[in-house]
Short mmCIF file of C-alpha atoms and ligand atoms in Angstrom, two decimals:
data_model
loop_
_atom_site.label_atom_id
_atom_site.label_comp_id
_atom_site.label_asym_id
_atom_site.label_seq_id
_atom_site.Cartn_x
_atom_site.Cartn_y
_atom_site.Cartn_z
CA UNK X 1 108.08 61.32 90.30
CA UNK X 2 107.25 63.56 87.33
CA UNK X 3 109.46 65.15 84.70
CA UNK X 4 108.93 68.89 84.98
CA UNK X 5 110.19 71.97 83.15
CA UNK X 6 110.05 75.42 84.71
CA UNK X 7 110.27 78.23 82.17
CA UNK X 8 111.72 81.41 83.66
CA UNK X 9 113.88 81.05 86.77
CA UNK X 10 113.30 84.39 88.47
CA UNK X 11 112.16 84.46 92.08
CA UNK X 12 108.88 82.57 91.43
CA UNK X 13 110.36 80.12 88.89
CA UNK X 14 113.50 79.31 90.83
CA UNK X 15 111.59 78.80 94.08
CA UNK X 16 109.08 76.59 92.25
CA UNK X 17 111.82 74.59 90.49
CA UNK X 18 113.84 74.01 93.67
CA UNK X 19 110.67 73.24 95.66
CA UNK X 20 109.40 70.70 93.11
CA UNK X 21 112.84 69.04 92.94
CA UNK X 22 112.79 68.76 96.73
CA UNK X 23 109.37 67.06 96.51
CA UNK X 24 111.06 64.31 94.50
CA UNK X 25 110.48 65.41 90.89
CA UNK X 26 113.03 65.64 88.10
CA UNK X 27 113.19 69.32 87.15
CA UNK X 28 114.80 71.36 84.42
CA UNK X 29 114.86 75.13 84.85
CA UNK X 30 114.97 77.06 81.59
CA UNK X 31 115.79 80.72 81.05
CA UNK X 32 116.95 82.87 78.15
CA UNK X 33 119.51 84.58 80.40
CA UNK X 34 122.70 82.51 79.86
CA UNK X 35 124.58 84.28 82.65
CA UNK X 36 121.86 83.40 85.15
CA UNK X 37 121.78 79.77 83.96
CA UNK X 38 125.57 79.47 84.35
CA UNK X 39 125.38 80.79 87.91
CA UNK X 40 122.58 78.34 88.72
CA UNK X 41 124.51 75.40 87.25
CA UNK X 42 127.26 76.27 89.74
CA UNK X 43 124.81 76.37 92.62
CA UNK X 44 124.69 80.16 92.96
CA UNK X 45 121.31 81.81 93.36
CA UNK X 46 121.03 85.07 91.40
CA UNK X 47 118.53 86.38 93.98
CA UNK X 48 118.69 87.01 97.72
CA UNK X 49 116.05 84.63 99.13
CA UNK X 50 116.17 82.83 102.44
CA UNK X 51 117.41 79.18 102.19
CA UNK X 52 117.06 79.13 98.40
CA UNK X 53 120.77 78.72 97.64
CA UNK X 54 121.13 76.05 100.32
CA UNK X 55 118.26 73.98 98.84
CA UNK X 56 119.48 74.66 95.29
CA UNK X 57 122.90 73.16 96.09
CA UNK X 58 121.30 70.10 97.72
CA UNK X 59 119.10 69.44 94.68
CA UNK X 60 122.00 69.94 92.24
CA UNK X 61 124.05 67.38 94.22
CA UNK X 62 121.09 64.98 94.14
CA UNK X 63 120.89 65.59 90.36
CA UNK X 64 117.16 66.28 90.71
CA UNK X 65 117.51 69.72 89.14
CA UNK X 66 119.38 71.01 86.11
CA UNK X 67 119.39 74.24 84.15
CA UNK X 68 119.43 75.08 80.48
CA UNK X 69 118.82 77.87 77.98
CA UNK X 70 117.46 75.40 75.44
CA UNK X 71 113.67 75.01 75.12
CA UNK X 72 114.21 71.65 73.45
CA UNK X 73 115.05 70.27 76.90
CA UNK X 74 111.33 70.44 77.72
CA UNK X 75 110.34 67.80 75.19
CA UNK X 76 110.33 64.85 77.56
CA UNK X 77 108.44 66.73 80.30
CA UNK X 78 104.85 65.97 81.33
CA UNK X 79 104.38 69.25 83.17
CA UNK X 80 105.67 72.63 82.06
CA UNK X 81 105.39 75.56 84.45
CA UNK X 82 105.33 79.08 83.00
CA UNK X 83 107.00 81.47 85.45
CA UNK X 84 107.70 84.46 83.22
CA UNK X 85 107.38 88.08 84.36
CA UNK X 86 104.24 90.08 83.50
CA UNK X 87 105.45 93.67 84.05
CA UNK X 88 103.19 96.69 84.17
CA UNK X 89 102.60 98.64 80.93
CA UNK X 90 102.23 102.43 80.92
CA UNK X 91 98.39 102.15 80.89
CA UNK X 92 98.48 100.07 84.11
CA UNK X 93 97.72 96.74 82.43
CA UNK X 94 100.03 93.71 82.65
CA UNK X 95 102.30 92.82 79.72
CA UNK X 96 101.89 89.14 78.87
CA UNK X 97 104.27 89.17 75.91
CA UNK X 98 107.00 87.19 77.74
CA UNK X 99 104.47 84.45 78.53
CA UNK X 100 103.13 84.38 74.97
CA UNK X 101 106.64 84.35 73.44
CA UNK X 102 107.61 81.44 75.68
CA UNK X 103 104.52 79.47 74.62
CA UNK X 104 105.35 80.11 70.94
CA UNK X 105 108.89 78.77 71.54
CA UNK X 106 107.56 75.77 73.47
CA UNK X 107 104.92 74.83 70.93
CA UNK X 108 107.17 72.57 68.85
CA UNK X 109 108.34 70.60 71.88
CA UNK X 110 105.13 70.08 73.88
CA UNK X 111 104.56 66.40 74.51
CA UNK X 112 101.01 65.16 73.67
CA UNK X 113 98.82 64.89 76.80
CA UNK X 114 101.12 67.13 78.83
CA UNK X 115 100.04 69.98 81.11
CA UNK X 116 101.08 73.57 80.49
CA UNK X 117 100.78 75.24 83.87
CA UNK X 118 100.58 79.02 84.24
CA UNK X 119 102.16 80.15 87.50
CA UNK X 120 102.88 83.72 86.41
CA UNK X 121 100.31 86.28 87.54
CA UNK X 122 98.37 86.76 84.33
CA UNK X 123 95.32 88.86 83.43
CA UNK X 124 91.93 87.26 83.13
CA UNK X 125 91.52 85.15 79.98
CA UNK X 126 95.25 84.57 79.43
CA UNK X 127 94.73 80.80 79.79
CA UNK X 128 92.15 81.00 77.02
CA UNK X 129 94.59 82.92 74.80
CA UNK X 130 97.20 80.20 75.35
CA UNK X 131 94.69 77.42 74.59
CA UNK X 132 93.88 79.20 71.30
CA UNK X 133 97.58 79.61 70.57
CA UNK X 134 98.68 76.02 71.04
CA UNK X 135 95.69 74.50 69.20
CA UNK X 136 96.28 71.00 70.53
CA UNK X 137 93.37 69.47 72.43
CA UNK X 138 95.58 66.85 74.04
CA UNK X 139 97.46 69.55 75.97
CA UNK X 140 95.76 71.05 79.02
CA UNK X 141 96.37 74.62 80.08
CA UNK X 142 96.21 74.84 83.86
CA UNK X 143 96.09 78.03 85.97
CA UNK X 144 98.01 77.51 89.20
CA UNK X 145 98.82 80.97 90.64
CA UNK X 146 101.67 81.48 93.10
CA UNK X 147 101.23 82.98 96.56
CA UNK X 148 104.93 83.26 97.46
CA UNK X 149 106.09 86.17 99.57
CA UNK X 150 109.58 87.44 98.82
CA UNK X 151 111.87 86.65 101.72
CA UNK X 152 109.62 83.74 102.65
CA UNK X 153 109.15 82.13 99.28
CA UNK X 154 110.45 78.61 99.96
CA UNK X 155 108.56 78.36 103.25
CA UNK X 156 105.40 79.50 101.43
CA UNK X 157 106.03 76.87 98.73
CA UNK X 158 106.24 74.05 101.26
CA UNK X 159 103.48 75.31 103.57
CA UNK X 160 100.93 77.17 101.45
CA UNK X 161 97.60 78.37 102.88
CA UNK X 162 95.99 76.87 99.78
CA UNK X 163 96.89 75.52 96.34
CA UNK X 164 94.64 76.80 93.55
CA UNK X 165 94.29 74.70 90.42
CA UNK X 166 92.07 75.91 87.60
CA UNK X 167 91.57 73.95 84.40
CA UNK X 168 88.98 72.89 81.86
CA UNK X 169 89.18 69.20 82.59
CA UNK X 170 89.32 67.02 85.71
CA UNK X 171 92.20 64.86 84.50
CA UNK X 172 94.57 67.83 84.26
CA UNK X 173 93.44 69.16 87.65
CA UNK X 174 94.19 65.82 89.29
CA UNK X 175 97.55 65.43 87.54
CA UNK X 176 98.72 68.85 88.71
CA UNK X 177 97.40 68.21 92.24
CA UNK X 178 99.47 65.02 92.27
CA UNK X 179 102.66 67.05 91.74
CA UNK X 180 101.98 68.62 95.13
CA UNK X 181 100.73 65.46 96.85
CA UNK X 182 103.43 65.49 99.54
CA UNK X 183 102.46 69.03 100.60
CA UNK X 184 99.88 69.22 103.37
CA UNK X 185 97.50 71.90 102.09
CA UNK X 186 93.93 72.37 100.97
CA UNK X 187 93.64 72.19 97.18
CA UNK X 188 91.00 74.35 95.55
CA UNK X 189 89.88 73.12 92.14
CA UNK X 190 88.26 75.67 89.89
CA UNK X 191 88.11 76.92 86.31
CA UNK X 192 90.91 78.91 84.64
CA UNK X 193 89.31 82.36 84.87
CA UNK X 194 88.41 82.00 88.54
CA UNK X 195 91.98 80.88 89.31
CA UNK X 196 93.34 83.93 87.50
CA UNK X 197 91.04 86.23 89.47
CA UNK X 198 91.81 84.56 92.84
CA UNK X 199 95.40 85.82 92.52
CA UNK X 200 94.45 89.43 91.65
CA UNK X 201 91.68 89.56 94.22
CA UNK X 202 93.95 88.26 97.01
CA UNK X 203 96.77 90.75 96.38
CA UNK X 204 94.33 93.62 95.81
CA UNK X 205 92.38 92.85 98.97
CA UNK X 206 95.62 92.88 101.02
CA UNK X 207 96.68 96.17 99.44
CA UNK X 208 93.27 97.75 100.17
CA UNK X 209 93.51 96.49 103.75
CA UNK X 210 96.98 98.05 104.17
CA UNK X 211 95.80 101.36 102.72
CA UNK X 212 93.03 101.38 105.30
CA UNK X 213 95.57 100.58 108.04
CA UNK X 214 97.86 103.41 106.90
CA UNK X 215 95.01 105.94 106.76
CA UNK X 216 93.74 104.78 110.13
CA UNK X 217 97.23 105.30 111.59
CA UNK X 218 97.33 108.85 110.21
CA UNK X 219 93.86 109.57 111.60
CA UNK X 220 94.70 108.14 115.04
CA UNK X 221 97.92 110.13 115.17
CA UNK X 222 96.10 113.35 114.30
CA UNK X 223 93.48 112.89 116.95
CA UNK X 224 95.93 111.81 119.67
CA UNK X 225 95.03 108.10 119.81
CA UNK X 226 97.30 105.04 119.51
CA UNK X 227 96.94 103.09 116.24
CA UNK X 228 98.98 100.12 117.51
CA UNK X 229 96.47 99.53 120.28
CA UNK X 230 93.50 100.12 117.97
CA UNK X 231 94.82 97.67 115.37
CA UNK X 232 95.73 95.09 117.99
CA UNK X 233 92.19 95.19 119.39
CA UNK X 234 90.68 95.04 115.90
CA UNK X 235 92.85 92.04 115.01
CA UNK X 236 91.54 90.08 117.99
CA UNK X 237 88.25 89.81 116.12
CA UNK X 238 88.72 86.48 114.33
CA UNK X 239 86.90 87.83 111.29
CA UNK X 240 89.61 90.49 110.97
CA UNK X 241 92.76 88.65 112.20
CA UNK X 242 96.19 90.03 113.14
CA UNK X 243 98.00 89.68 109.81
CA UNK X 244 98.66 92.64 107.53
CA UNK X 245 97.72 95.23 110.12
CA UNK X 246 101.07 97.00 110.45
CA UNK X 247 101.21 100.61 109.25
CA UNK X 248 104.17 101.60 107.10
CA UNK X 249 105.39 104.16 104.55
CA UNK X 250 103.05 102.55 101.96
CA UNK X 251 102.90 99.11 100.37
CA UNK X 252 105.12 98.21 97.44
CA UNK X 253 107.17 95.54 95.72
CA UNK X 254 106.85 93.90 92.35
CA UNK X 255 103.40 92.44 93.03
CA UNK X 256 100.89 94.66 94.86
CA UNK X 257 101.25 97.85 92.76
CA UNK X 258 101.32 95.91 89.48
CA UNK X 259 98.41 93.65 90.38
CA UNK X 260 96.18 96.40 91.78
CA UNK X 261 96.77 98.42 88.60
CA UNK X 262 96.03 95.47 86.30
CA UNK X 263 92.90 94.49 88.23
CA UNK X 264 91.71 98.10 88.19
CA UNK X 265 92.29 98.49 84.45
CA UNK X 266 90.65 95.11 83.71
CA UNK X 267 87.54 96.08 85.71
CA UNK X 268 87.37 99.52 84.09
CA UNK X 269 87.76 98.06 80.62
CA UNK X 270 84.62 96.00 81.12
CA UNK X 271 82.81 99.03 82.53
CA UNK X 272 82.63 97.47 85.97
CA UNK X 273 85.10 99.62 87.93
CA UNK X 274 86.15 98.46 91.40
CA UNK X 275 86.33 101.88 93.06
CA UNK X 276 88.27 100.64 96.11
CA UNK X 277 91.27 99.81 93.92
CA UNK X 278 91.64 103.41 92.82
CA UNK X 279 91.21 104.60 96.39
CA UNK X 280 93.94 102.19 97.57
CA UNK X 281 96.38 103.51 94.96
CA UNK X 282 95.65 107.16 95.84
CA UNK X 283 95.92 106.39 99.53
CA UNK X 284 99.29 104.70 98.97
CA UNK X 285 100.73 107.78 97.26
CA UNK X 286 99.49 109.83 100.25
CA UNK X 287 101.32 107.45 102.63
CA UNK X 288 104.65 108.32 100.92
CA UNK X 289 103.90 112.05 101.09
CA UNK X 290 102.98 111.82 104.79
CA UNK X 291 106.59 110.93 105.64
CA UNK X 292 107.79 114.14 103.97
CA UNK X 293 105.20 116.14 105.93
CA UNK X 294 106.47 114.55 109.13
CA UNK X 295 110.02 115.58 108.21
CA UNK X 296 108.71 119.15 107.84
CA UNK X 297 107.04 118.92 111.22
CA UNK X 298 110.45 118.19 112.77
CA UNK X 299 112.72 120.38 110.62
CA UNK X 300 110.46 123.18 109.41
CA UNK X 301 108.81 123.69 106.03
CA UNK X 302 112.02 124.32 104.13
CA UNK X 303 113.94 121.04 103.82
CA UNK X 304 116.44 122.56 101.39
CA UNK X 305 119.96 121.55 102.43
CA UNK X 306 118.81 119.65 105.51
CA UNK X 307 120.85 116.46 106.08
CA UNK X 308 118.44 113.54 106.08
CA UNK X 309 119.36 109.87 106.59
CA UNK X 310 117.13 107.00 105.54
CA UNK X 311 117.53 103.50 106.88
CA UNK X 312 116.07 100.87 104.58
CA UNK X 313 115.58 100.95 100.81
CA UNK X 314 114.15 97.46 100.19
CA UNK X 315 110.34 97.36 99.85
CA UNK X 316 110.22 95.23 103.01
CA UNK X 317 112.72 93.44 105.26
CA UNK X 318 114.60 90.25 104.29
CA UNK X 319 114.78 91.04 100.60
CA UNK X 320 117.15 93.08 98.42
CA UNK X 321 114.27 94.04 96.12
CA UNK X 322 113.75 97.79 95.69
CA UNK X 323 111.29 97.64 92.80
CA UNK X 324 108.26 99.84 93.61
CA UNK X 325 109.70 100.24 97.09
CA UNK X 326 107.88 102.84 99.21
CA UNK X 327 111.31 103.71 100.64
CA UNK X 328 112.55 104.66 97.16
CA UNK X 329 109.39 106.75 96.54
CA UNK X 330 109.94 108.62 99.82
CA UNK X 331 113.61 109.23 98.95
CA UNK X 332 112.57 110.62 95.55
CA UNK X 333 110.11 113.02 97.23
CA UNK X 334 112.80 114.15 99.69
CA UNK X 335 115.27 114.75 96.85
CA UNK X 336 112.66 117.01 95.20
CA UNK X 337 112.56 119.03 98.44
CA UNK X 338 116.30 119.70 98.03
CA UNK X 339 117.56 117.67 101.05
CA UNK X 340 121.04 116.20 101.28
CA UNK X 341 120.33 112.51 101.59
CA UNK X 342 122.33 109.60 102.93
CA UNK X 343 120.99 106.06 102.96
CA UNK X 344 121.88 102.74 104.48
CA UNK X 345 120.35 99.31 103.92
CA UNK X 346 121.80 96.03 105.21
CA UNK X 347 121.62 94.39 101.77
CA UNK X 348 120.75 97.00 99.14
CA UNK X 349 123.90 98.62 97.84
CA UNK X 350 122.58 100.16 94.63
CA UNK X 351 119.20 101.39 93.38
CA UNK X 352 118.78 101.91 89.64
CA UNK X 353 116.47 104.95 89.92
CA UNK X 354 118.58 106.73 92.55
CA UNK X 355 121.88 108.35 91.65
CA UNK X 356 122.81 108.86 95.33
CA UNK X 357 125.60 106.93 97.03
CA UNK X 358 124.46 104.28 99.50
CA UNK X 359 126.58 104.24 102.65
CA UNK X 360 128.31 101.06 103.77
CA UNK X 361 127.68 101.47 107.47
CA UNK X 362 125.09 102.77 109.88
CA UNK X 363 127.71 105.13 111.36
CA UNK X 364 128.61 106.70 108.00
CA UNK X 365 124.92 107.19 107.17
CA UNK X 366 124.17 109.32 110.24
CA UNK X 367 127.27 111.54 110.28
CA UNK X 368 126.05 115.14 110.78
CA UNK X 369 122.43 114.17 110.17
CA UNK X 370 119.45 116.39 111.09
CA UNK X 371 116.91 113.60 110.84
CA UNK X 372 116.86 109.81 110.60
CA UNK X 373 113.92 108.11 108.85
CA UNK X 374 113.41 104.34 109.21
CA UNK X 375 111.65 103.07 106.08
CA UNK X 376 112.24 99.28 106.05
CA UNK X 377 111.61 97.05 109.07
CA UNK X 378 115.07 95.38 109.18
CA UNK X 379 115.63 93.65 112.51
CA UNK X 380 119.06 95.12 112.96
CA UNK X 381 117.67 98.68 113.16
CA UNK X 382 115.61 97.77 116.22
CA UNK X 383 118.72 96.34 117.94
CA UNK X 384 120.69 99.60 117.78
CA UNK X 385 121.36 101.41 121.04
CA UNK X 386 120.58 105.09 120.27
CA UNK X 387 122.92 106.34 122.99
CA UNK X 388 125.88 104.74 121.21
CA UNK X 389 125.26 106.69 117.98
CA UNK X 390 123.54 109.91 119.09
CA UNK X 391 126.74 112.02 119.17
CA UNK X 392 127.14 111.61 115.40
CA UNK X 393 123.92 113.55 114.68
CA UNK X 394 123.77 117.34 114.10
CA UNK X 395 120.14 117.36 115.33
CA UNK X 396 118.49 114.44 117.09
CA UNK X 397 115.28 113.75 115.16
CA UNK X 398 113.81 110.42 114.15
CA UNK X 399 110.78 109.15 112.22
CA UNK X 400 110.01 105.46 112.66
CA UNK X 401 107.59 104.77 109.78
CA UNK X 402 107.42 101.02 110.62
CA UNK X 403 107.05 101.26 114.42
CA UNK X 404 109.98 98.92 115.01
CA UNK X 405 111.96 101.03 117.48
CA UNK X 406 111.62 101.43 121.23
CA UNK X 407 110.27 104.99 121.44
CA UNK X 408 111.28 105.51 125.08
CA UNK X 409 114.85 104.38 124.45
CA UNK X 410 115.28 106.93 121.65
CA UNK X 411 113.56 109.70 123.58
CA UNK X 412 115.82 108.98 126.58
CA UNK X 413 118.78 109.37 124.23
CA UNK X 414 117.52 112.89 123.46
CA UNK X 415 115.71 112.27 120.16
CA UNK X 416 112.49 113.97 119.01
CA UNK X 417 110.60 110.83 118.01
CA UNK X 418 107.71 110.48 115.56
CA UNK X 419 106.26 107.00 115.09
CA UNK X 420 103.46 105.93 112.77
CA UNK X 421 99.97 106.17 114.26
CA UNK X 422 100.56 107.65 117.71
C1 LIG N 1 102.83 89.51 97.89
C2 LIG N 1 101.79 88.56 98.51
O1 LIG N 1 101.83 88.67 99.94
C3 LIG N 1 102.10 87.10 98.10
O2 LIG N 1 101.08 86.25 98.60
C4 LIG N 1 102.11 87.04 96.56
O3 LIG N 1 102.40 85.74 96.09
C5 LIG N 1 103.18 87.99 96.03
O4 LIG N 1 102.85 89.33 96.47
C6 LIG N 1 103.15 87.90 94.52
O5 LIG N 1 102.14 88.30 93.94
O6 LIG N 1 104.08 87.34 93.94
P1 LIG N 1 105.32 90.25 98.46
O7 LIG N 1 105.19 91.24 97.34
O8 LIG N 1 106.55 89.44 98.55
O9 LIG N 1 104.09 89.21 98.45
O10 LIG N 1 105.23 91.13 99.80
P2 LIG N 1 104.29 91.20 101.10
O11 LIG N 1 104.95 90.50 102.21
O12 LIG N 1 102.91 90.84 100.77
O13 LIG N 1 104.36 92.78 101.38
C7 LIG N 1 103.84 93.72 100.42
C8 LIG N 1 103.99 95.13 100.95
O14 LIG N 1 103.12 95.35 102.06
C9 LIG N 1 105.39 95.47 101.46
O15 LIG N 1 105.74 96.78 101.06
C10 LIG N 1 105.25 95.38 102.96
O16 LIG N 1 106.17 96.16 103.69
C11 LIG N 1 103.84 95.90 103.15
N1 LIG N 1 103.21 95.48 104.43
C12 LIG N 1 102.92 94.17 104.65
C13 LIG N 1 102.91 96.44 105.37
O17 LIG N 1 103.15 97.66 105.19
N2 LIG N 1 102.30 96.05 106.52
C14 LIG N 1 101.99 94.76 106.79
O18 LIG N 1 101.41 94.47 107.87
C15 LIG N 1 102.32 93.79 105.83
#
């Protein structure tokens, strides 16, 4: 059992803190946001994440986790995890100021021979900057990137595909590996810089792959082929695999766009551009615009005053996160076209960037609608019987950007149906 502090209890930090407590460690979660800390002390998770609140309550009852706003509470800890945000700056690079500020605050409390573990996604050479900042050779700075998917974060914590541990010395690598010893996973030991790059390269590779999938779907659709069948056959090749082959309205969320941009700007700054990153970003913007073009295909070139309904605002299903959501980008493009928009999402009830009202029910969202666009792959959308709601529409048109609906069922209910890739 180790004494651990987790600095920053957002979605990565809270999942990490609760996960480590469940592995048998004594954890303190620290955050500057007093309101968030109060909620957590009462067993309420500030984020919508499967099973997280349930596990949080269990660990609070076991007294294996506590929460505080006071950095001094880290002073007895052997391992300190940094889980601060690294948002995107206007030039595309990642802002590490929250991480650096936290290290400055921690400096006075770091126990000799402890490990300072960077879990935040940080640009190359951040570990080195932190080593220079703390100026204490007894403290090891370890790069241990997270690979947690929102909506699946706890499951990913307990069953990771790999655990990456990068550090300058073997002792620190082994000590951090020991924290995870009850997890059955391959551990990859490396240096700090390689660990930092593994995170950017993984997210960027997946984003590039999805951009290819989305462009392939558009191409197949144009030529009269079926992208679902093409992708299924491609995925049977073990070198390709079936994961991350689903076309959509573009990829988004707090990680892919930010990480692709940071990786791109880092490569360009050293005069070693990775051209595919730029192509993936351009392709993603085209994926949003393609949905608007499809709407025009169904309703004519002038969308002014057309009643359009969107289902789904979250960047993917099983999360309430709308940051860099492709659904929000598509809505913004449709607003520019002058449409009257209504939206429904099972969990999202407000989006900062959108002034529009979000309807409380599926029925209210489709009242008098000329076109329904499905933008997030929520399960409940695929369970709807189109015949039971079709009378509410003014015109029966539907675009299924995620291919989650039964095309025949909707066509039988009288809808003009456009999927993605066929
Ligand atoms: C991503 C990575 O998958 C995690 O490994 C990583 O730890 C995390 O970023 C992070 O850096 O913190 P996440 O942003 O939660 O996780 O979302 P994903 O499940 O990867 O989905 C990203 C986007 O790709 C979503 O918009 C999703 O709808 C889209 N997507 C995914 C598709 O359009 N098609 C697919 O087949 C899969």
